XYZ file of N, CA and C in Angstrom:
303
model
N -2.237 -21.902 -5.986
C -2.748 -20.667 -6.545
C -2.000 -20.349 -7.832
N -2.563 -20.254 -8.796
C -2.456 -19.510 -10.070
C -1.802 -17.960 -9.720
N -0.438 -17.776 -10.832
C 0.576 -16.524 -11.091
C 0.053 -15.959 -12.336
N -0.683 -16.762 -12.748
C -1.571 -15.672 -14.036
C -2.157 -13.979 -13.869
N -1.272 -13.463 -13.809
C -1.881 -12.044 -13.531
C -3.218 -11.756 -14.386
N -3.868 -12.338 -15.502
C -5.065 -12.314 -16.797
C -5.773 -12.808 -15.175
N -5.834 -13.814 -14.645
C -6.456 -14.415 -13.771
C -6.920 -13.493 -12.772
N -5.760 -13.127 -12.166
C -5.590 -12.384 -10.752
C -6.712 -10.932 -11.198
N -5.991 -10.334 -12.801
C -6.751 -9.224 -13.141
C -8.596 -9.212 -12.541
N -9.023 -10.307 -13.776
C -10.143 -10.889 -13.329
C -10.786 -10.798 -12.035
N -10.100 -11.334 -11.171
C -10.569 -11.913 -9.685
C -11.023 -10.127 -9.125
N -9.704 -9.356 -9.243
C -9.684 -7.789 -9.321
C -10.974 -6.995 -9.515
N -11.289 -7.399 -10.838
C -12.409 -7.026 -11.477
C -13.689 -7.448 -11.216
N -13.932 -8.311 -10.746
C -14.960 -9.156 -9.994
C -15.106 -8.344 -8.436
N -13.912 -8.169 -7.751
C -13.890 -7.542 -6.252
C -14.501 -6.274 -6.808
N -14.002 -5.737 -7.679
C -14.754 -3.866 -7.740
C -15.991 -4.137 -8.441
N -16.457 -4.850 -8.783
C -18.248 -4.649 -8.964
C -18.642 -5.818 -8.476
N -18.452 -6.468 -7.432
C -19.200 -6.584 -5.961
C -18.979 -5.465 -5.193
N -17.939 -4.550 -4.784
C -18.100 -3.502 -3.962
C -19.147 -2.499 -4.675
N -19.333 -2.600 -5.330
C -20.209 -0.991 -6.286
C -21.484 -1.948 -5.831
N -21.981 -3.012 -5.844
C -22.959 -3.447 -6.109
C -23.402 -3.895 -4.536
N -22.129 -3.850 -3.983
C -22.452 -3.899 -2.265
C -23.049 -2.071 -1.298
N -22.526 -1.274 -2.527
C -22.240 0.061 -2.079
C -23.879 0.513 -2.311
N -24.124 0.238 -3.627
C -25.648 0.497 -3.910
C -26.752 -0.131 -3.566
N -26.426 -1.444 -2.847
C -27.496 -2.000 -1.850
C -27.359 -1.733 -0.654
N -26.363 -0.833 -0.253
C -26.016 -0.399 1.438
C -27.345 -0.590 2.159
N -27.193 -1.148 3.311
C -28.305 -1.569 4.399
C -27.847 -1.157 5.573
N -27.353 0.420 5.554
C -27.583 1.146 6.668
C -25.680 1.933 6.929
N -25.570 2.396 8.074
C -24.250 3.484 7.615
C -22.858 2.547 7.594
N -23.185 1.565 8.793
C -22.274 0.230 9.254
C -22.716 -1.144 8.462
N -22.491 -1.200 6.742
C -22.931 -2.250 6.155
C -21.473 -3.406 6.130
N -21.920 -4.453 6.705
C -20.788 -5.347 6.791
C -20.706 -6.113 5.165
N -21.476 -5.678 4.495
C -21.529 -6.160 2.937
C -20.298 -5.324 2.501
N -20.095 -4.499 2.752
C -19.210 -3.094 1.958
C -18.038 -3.522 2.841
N -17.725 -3.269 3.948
C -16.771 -3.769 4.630
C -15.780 -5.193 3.981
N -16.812 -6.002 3.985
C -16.185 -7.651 3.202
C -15.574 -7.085 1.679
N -16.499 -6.396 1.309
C -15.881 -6.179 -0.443
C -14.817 -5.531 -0.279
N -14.516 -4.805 0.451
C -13.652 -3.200 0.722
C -12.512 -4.444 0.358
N -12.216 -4.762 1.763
C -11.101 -6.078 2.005
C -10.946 -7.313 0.837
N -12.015 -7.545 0.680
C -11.335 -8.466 -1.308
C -11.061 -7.960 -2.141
N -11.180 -6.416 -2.594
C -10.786 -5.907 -3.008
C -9.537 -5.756 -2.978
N -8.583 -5.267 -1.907
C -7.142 -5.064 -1.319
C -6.836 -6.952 -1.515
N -7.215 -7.249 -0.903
C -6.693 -8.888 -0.737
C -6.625 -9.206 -2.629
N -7.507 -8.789 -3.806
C -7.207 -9.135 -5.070
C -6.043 -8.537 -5.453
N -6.188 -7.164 -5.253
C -5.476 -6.125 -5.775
C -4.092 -6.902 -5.361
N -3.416 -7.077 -4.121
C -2.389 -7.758 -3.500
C -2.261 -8.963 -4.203
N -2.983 -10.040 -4.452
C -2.949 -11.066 -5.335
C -2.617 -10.271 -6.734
N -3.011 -9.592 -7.294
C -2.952 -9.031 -8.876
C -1.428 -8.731 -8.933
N -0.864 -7.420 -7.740
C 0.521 -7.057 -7.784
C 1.761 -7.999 -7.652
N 1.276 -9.112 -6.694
C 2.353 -10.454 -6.679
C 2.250 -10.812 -7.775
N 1.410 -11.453 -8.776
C 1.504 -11.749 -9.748
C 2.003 -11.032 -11.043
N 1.623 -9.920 -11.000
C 2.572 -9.342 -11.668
C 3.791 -9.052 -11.873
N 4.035 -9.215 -10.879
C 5.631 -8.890 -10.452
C 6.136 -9.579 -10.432
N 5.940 -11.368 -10.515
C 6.354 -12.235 -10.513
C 6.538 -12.632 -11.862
N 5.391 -12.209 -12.700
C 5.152 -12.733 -13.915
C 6.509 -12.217 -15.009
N 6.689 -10.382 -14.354
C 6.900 -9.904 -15.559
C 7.764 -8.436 -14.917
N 8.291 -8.652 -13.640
C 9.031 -7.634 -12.722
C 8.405 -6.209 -12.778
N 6.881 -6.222 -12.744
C 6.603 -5.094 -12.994
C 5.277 -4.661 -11.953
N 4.557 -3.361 -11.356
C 3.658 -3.188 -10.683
C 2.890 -2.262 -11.198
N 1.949 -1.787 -10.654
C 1.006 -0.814 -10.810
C 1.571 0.588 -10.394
N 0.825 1.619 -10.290
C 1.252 2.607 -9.867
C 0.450 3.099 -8.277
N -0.484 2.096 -8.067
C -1.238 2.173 -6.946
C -0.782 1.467 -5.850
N -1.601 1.748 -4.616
C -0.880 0.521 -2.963
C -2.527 0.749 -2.450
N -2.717 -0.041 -1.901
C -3.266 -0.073 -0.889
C -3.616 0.769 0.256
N -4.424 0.953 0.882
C -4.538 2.171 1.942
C -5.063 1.467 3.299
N -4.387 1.503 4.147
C -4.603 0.700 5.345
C -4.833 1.485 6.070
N -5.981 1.568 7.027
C -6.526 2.949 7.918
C -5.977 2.366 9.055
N -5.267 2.741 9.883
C -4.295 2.448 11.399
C -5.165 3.502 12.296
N -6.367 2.964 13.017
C -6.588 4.271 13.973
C -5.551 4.192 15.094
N -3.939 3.925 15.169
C -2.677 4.372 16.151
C -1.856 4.884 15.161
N -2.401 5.190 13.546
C -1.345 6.451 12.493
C -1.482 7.178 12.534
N -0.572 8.061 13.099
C -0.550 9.637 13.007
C 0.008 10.104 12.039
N 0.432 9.717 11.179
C 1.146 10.063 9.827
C 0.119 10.764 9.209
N -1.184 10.478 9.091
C -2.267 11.448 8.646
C -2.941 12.323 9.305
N -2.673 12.630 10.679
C -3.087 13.599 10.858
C -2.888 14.855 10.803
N -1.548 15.354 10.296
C -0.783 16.408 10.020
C -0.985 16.713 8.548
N -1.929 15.854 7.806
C -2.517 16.027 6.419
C -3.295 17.163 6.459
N -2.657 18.198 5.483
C -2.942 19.567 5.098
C -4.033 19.265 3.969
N -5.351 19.372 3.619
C -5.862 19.058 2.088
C -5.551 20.468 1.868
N -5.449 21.162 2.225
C -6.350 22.557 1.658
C -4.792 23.188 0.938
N -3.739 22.725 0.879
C -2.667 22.856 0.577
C -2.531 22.517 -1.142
N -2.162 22.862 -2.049
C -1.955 23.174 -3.658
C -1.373 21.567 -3.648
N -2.338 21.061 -4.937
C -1.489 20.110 -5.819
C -0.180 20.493 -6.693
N 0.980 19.858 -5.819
C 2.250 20.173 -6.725
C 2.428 18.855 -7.365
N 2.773 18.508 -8.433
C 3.435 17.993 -10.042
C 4.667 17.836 -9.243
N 5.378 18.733 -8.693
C 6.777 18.411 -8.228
C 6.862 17.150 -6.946
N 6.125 16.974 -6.340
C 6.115 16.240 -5.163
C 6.027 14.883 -5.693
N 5.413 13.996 -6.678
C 5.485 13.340 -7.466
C 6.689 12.370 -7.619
N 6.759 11.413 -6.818
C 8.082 10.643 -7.154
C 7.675 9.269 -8.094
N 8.262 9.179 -8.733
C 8.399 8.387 -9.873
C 9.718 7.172 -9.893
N 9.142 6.163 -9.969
C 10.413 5.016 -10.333
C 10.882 5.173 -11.684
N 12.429 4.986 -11.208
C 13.137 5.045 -12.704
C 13.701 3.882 -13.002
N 12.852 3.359 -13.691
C 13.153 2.227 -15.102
C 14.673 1.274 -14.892
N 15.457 2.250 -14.989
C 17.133 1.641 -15.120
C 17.866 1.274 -13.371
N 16.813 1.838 -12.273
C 17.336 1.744 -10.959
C 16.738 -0.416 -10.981
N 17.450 -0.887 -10.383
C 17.031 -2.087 -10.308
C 16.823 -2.322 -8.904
N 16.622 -1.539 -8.385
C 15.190 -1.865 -7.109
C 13.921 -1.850 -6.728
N 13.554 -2.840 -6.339
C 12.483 -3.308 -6.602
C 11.361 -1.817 -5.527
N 10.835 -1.078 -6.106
C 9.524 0.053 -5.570
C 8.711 -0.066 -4.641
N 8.534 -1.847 -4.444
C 7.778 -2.002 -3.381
C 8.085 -2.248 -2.040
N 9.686 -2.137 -2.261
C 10.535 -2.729 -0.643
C 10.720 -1.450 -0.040
């Protein structure tokens, strides 16, 4: 496998318009078309971030979202609660640990 993140980008970009294009041919509420894209999507995106990070010690600002129906970590999710700016954690540049461990 190719560390070309230009590559990986690509592959990325290809997964999100098959999902749009899986989303707008939906064939009913349980489409296993959308399902498959959902997952190459994450599986590129994961290919894109190794490569990047390999390439050039660097990541995105995004992760992945893995639905656990045994996580309760979201069920104590307040929406209706104010967007704070302060809650916001941010990697700093000069810490040399790696964000994703």
């Amino acid at each position: 496998m190719s560390n070309d993140p230009r590559a990986a980008l690509s592959v990325l970009t290809s997964a999100l318009e098959e999902h749009l294009t899986a989303i707008a041919n939906r064939r009913g509420e349980h489409d296993t078309a959308i399902d498959n894209a959902y997952v190459a999507i994450a599986n590129a995106f994961e290919r894109y971030e190794d490569s990047l990070f390999e390439s050039y010690e660097e990541v995105t600002p995004l992760e992945v979202f893995i639905e656990d129906d045994n996580d309760e970590d979201y069920d104590d999710f307040d929406d209706s609660e104010e967007y704070d700016e302060d809650d916001i954690e941010f990697f700093d540049e000069d810490d040399d640990e790696d964000p994703r461990a």
